[in-house]
Amino acid sequence: MTLLEVKGLRTYFKTQEGTLKAVDGVDFEVEKGHAMGLAGESGCGKTTAALSIMKLLPANGYIAGGKINFMGQDMARVTGEKLRSIRWRDISIVFQGAMNALNPVKRVGDQISEPILLHEDVDDEVATKRVKELFELVGLSPNRIRDYPHEFSGGMRQRVMIAMALACKPKLVIADEPTTALDVMIQAQILQLMKSLQKELELAMIIISHDLSVLAETCETLCIMYAGKIVERADSVEVFRNPQHPYTKGLIEAFPNIKGDKTMPASIAGNPPNLIIAPKGCRFAERCYMAKEICDEKEPPLIEVRPNHYAACHFVKAG
Amino acid sequence: MGNDIVSVKNLQVWFPIRRGFVESLLSDEQSYVKAVDGITFSIKQREIFCLVGESGCGKTTTGKAILRLVEPTGGDVAYFGPGKDELLKEVTDASNRKKTSARVYVADQEKWAEFVETYDMADIKKAKRVMGENAFAGILKRAKTKPDGNDLNMAGVKNDADRKALQPFVGKMIVDTRKAKATIGEQKLTEILERAGIKPQADDLNIASIKNADKKTLRPFVKKEFVDIGRAKDAMGEKALAGILKRAKTKPDGNDLNMAGVKNDADRKALKPFVRRVKSNWVLMSKIPKDRKEELLKAGGINVRTLSKHNMKAMRQKLQIIFQDPYESLNPKQSIYDIIAEPLVVNSIGANEAEREQKVTKALMDAGLRPPKNFMWRYPHEVSGGQRQRVGVAGALVLDPDFLVADEPVSMLDVSIRSEILKLMLDLRENRGLSFLFITHDLGVAYVFSDRIGIMYLGKIVELGPTEKVIKDPHHPYTKALISVVPTPDPKDRTEKIILKGERPDASKIPSGCRFHPRCPFMMDICRVEQPSPVFVSEGHWVSCHLHTKGSSAEKMGD
């Protein structure tokens, strides 16, 4: 069952230099109980795309077009009370940088019970009981709900953030770079927790990361974004086994493989294009080793290479 | 690869914990966060040595302590790289002017055996146990000093009966060959050596393996001997050994206090039973005969830890650091030119602005920011993350150093540009002959990039060896776990993960015995009690774990 369907989403920012097209025509779907990964370099629009779903854009950002169909409602148009009732109750988010996302002067328990008290008609006691359950769920001691954020380590704060996202039993959780600032061992702990929670609670998830290997370990499907567009979309095994877009290939090769030979991974030279004056043709052409004339002139469409495997490149053939 | 460029010996960095007024009344003892607690390694010229560990394991502190950006509490950091000779000369000249003798660091203790300084070390643990914590703390306070193998030095055993009992376990018995030569004649000594099939090391000779009457001949020339505690314990029982140790008033394991700091006569007397003599890597210039002075200056290194402020400034031109986070380590209000030229200004290098600009241009070129003119006058926020890190590299390069500490230089960068920065550093090694101490928590990066790896856990190195050996054939359970959790890009190519429970313990409350035991899946009884010492695995590969202590009581307890 499709829980979320994003079609032709365009999110722009007004800046002094002009309109910045951070997300420029993005399609994807998230199934119930499935995890989808959004991958790409910093500045490619992956966080903006996710924030658009929850309508948490900064003041100068706006949804310029497209549809965000969440359980029969177009999130792109929902406003006011209606939006407020969906936010956090149906869709919640684990913000980037657990170190700074918590309020330092409020006890963590109070921060978690806040959305519960707001969204549900319950009293303090019930909310506190729920917070304790949530703490146990994410592997924290329930005795610590009256502690302040600084009393927790980085990994534990990330667990608090996850508990907070789960407070109102949402159907969709967006996790924005959930492990980026963490050590490898803590990263493994958090990924294991997210995977088990997803199974246990039948959560749908959108996980955002620049680290493809993290997504490979947690997601069923993957979208690779580049400069505001999706360049490849397929289930994660397929993406790694059979990458079609040169950018995807580059990202996969950029990984040091600890199980393979001791060779230096390749890198993708150059920088992403300026999104205020986006190039006319393929946005990756400037950095692409395959680029030909056509790439500078015409934008490649996202075509189905195999069943359920899409790629946007002039040199892939529909099969 | 050539000689060592930097040698770190028994380095300790302790941070005192602040105490409240009441706490200071209740106890005299100051507690510490032992961020780095006795680590030893050396880095060869043109080598990339990698320290890997979780955050808080002390890897960054180690890097900073080498440059003395934090002051080490104990141990030595010696520099043998280019430019050392001039600096060493400056240091010795300066001390000549002050009519004191300069100290020179030597890596090879044996070769300079007759000249190296010795210290009296008191055994802190033992002293505390016998005389009580408070009395001991009092001595420390009056002394105004801070606390700084598996062998027992027989010199401490005075009781004849005890000496006799220990004799069978002597594993190392060093004979002074020159003394022996002078007394029994060179020919006879050569005959003995031929019979035994051994060669003396420099002027010292280990005669433990000689079994016949020859041993008797050489006996009078023995200058030091060590008892193999493990064997002695097995043979005579722990209790008997403990008795001897008690009478000998000495203890095998080190947690030592340098007696030089204890000035009070009564205290010296009280501590005397706990003192043992320890050899240092220091040689006093004044003790060296004239003809060997040149040789010493050539072989000796500079001990970074004891340099004066003035000399340290010169030293830092050779030792530089690339900081972790390019988003926070660059001053946002300075242009890139100002950031990179600052070290030149501080060190008064370059006669005029034009000369400085030339140097900055070269550093930018070497760091891959080309053409330099396009970058020089921009501000940090005007360049991308990867370029910022290159600015950090250029800033470290501008003084033309020989050794770089790279503190997580790629952790904050996108995967797609990480290898660009890594390749840049490899190029610098090729073209400038740089050596690196590379600090990272990402074993994947360490694997593809470094020549040797040291795995750190809570202030100690638990495994050390050539990169391929450590990654493909890990011995320590912690290394194994770290390798297993490195995410693999291919979803089909998965092996089972060893996810350790909990997080690293607080460095102010270090667990007893092996520091890793509370999280170790293979914990044995001995791990709670005894600290493992490094065990040889293969050429250059060492591990500190009781699982691999062969023939020790640990193996038996593990069975």
Coordinates of N, CA and C in Angstrom, one line a residue, chain B residues 46 359 362-367 394 396-402 426-435:
Chain B
R46 N 58.3 9.3 5.9 CA 57.4 9.0 4.8 C 56.4 8.0 5.1
K359 N 55.0 32.4 -0.9 CA 54.9 31.2 -0.1 C 53.5 30.7 -0.1
K362 N 52.4 29.1 -3.2 CA 52.9 27.8 -3.4 C 52.1 26.8 -2.5
A363 N 51.8 27.2 -1.3 CA 51.0 26.3 -0.4 C 49.7 26.0 -1.0
L364 N 49.0 27.1 -1.6 CA 47.7 26.9 -2.2 C 47.8 25.9 -3.4
M365 N 48.9 26.1 -4.2 CA 49.1 25.2 -5.3 C 49.2 23.8 -4.8
D366 N 50.1 23.6 -3.8 CA 50.3 22.2 -3.3 C 49.1 21.6 -2.7
A367 N 48.2 22.5 -2.2 CA 47.0 22.0 -1.6 C 45.9 21.8 -2.6
A394 N 46.6 23.8 3.3 CA 47.6 24.8 2.9 C 48.1 25.5 4.1
A396 N 48.7 24.3 7.0 CA 49.7 23.5 7.6 C 50.9 23.4 6.8
L397 N 50.8 23.5 5.5 CA 51.9 23.3 4.6 C 52.8 24.5 4.5
V398 N 52.3 25.7 4.8 CA 53.0 26.9 4.4 C 54.4 27.0 5.1
L399 N 54.5 26.4 6.3 CA 55.8 26.5 7.0 C 56.8 25.4 6.5
D400 N 56.3 24.6 5.6 CA 57.2 23.5 5.0 C 57.5 22.5 6.1
P401 N 56.5 21.9 6.7 CA 56.8 21.0 7.8 C 57.3 19.6 7.3
D402 N 57.7 18.8 8.2 CA 58.1 17.4 7.8 C 57.2 16.4 8.4
L426 N 48.4 11.9 0.0 CA 49.4 10.9 -0.6 C 50.4 11.6 -1.5
D427 N 49.8 12.6 -2.3 CA 50.7 13.3 -3.2 C 51.8 14.1 -2.4
L428 N 51.3 14.7 -1.3 CA 52.3 15.5 -0.5 C 53.4 14.6 0.1
R429 N 53.0 13.4 0.4 CA 54.0 12.5 0.8 C 55.1 12.2 -0.3
E430 N 54.5 12.0 -1.5 CA 55.4 11.7 -2.6 C 56.3 12.9 -2.9
N431 N 55.7 14.1 -3.0 CA 56.5 15.3 -3.4 C 57.3 16.0 -2.4
R432 N 56.8 15.9 -1.2 CA 57.4 16.7 -0.1 C 58.1 15.8 0.9
G433 N 57.9 14.5 0.8 CA 58.4 13.5 1.8 C 57.9 13.7 3.1
L434 N 56.6 14.0 3.2 CA 55.9 14.2 4.5 C 55.6 12.9 5.2
S435 N 55.6 12.9 6.5 CA 55.1 11.8 7.3 C 53.8 12.2 8.0

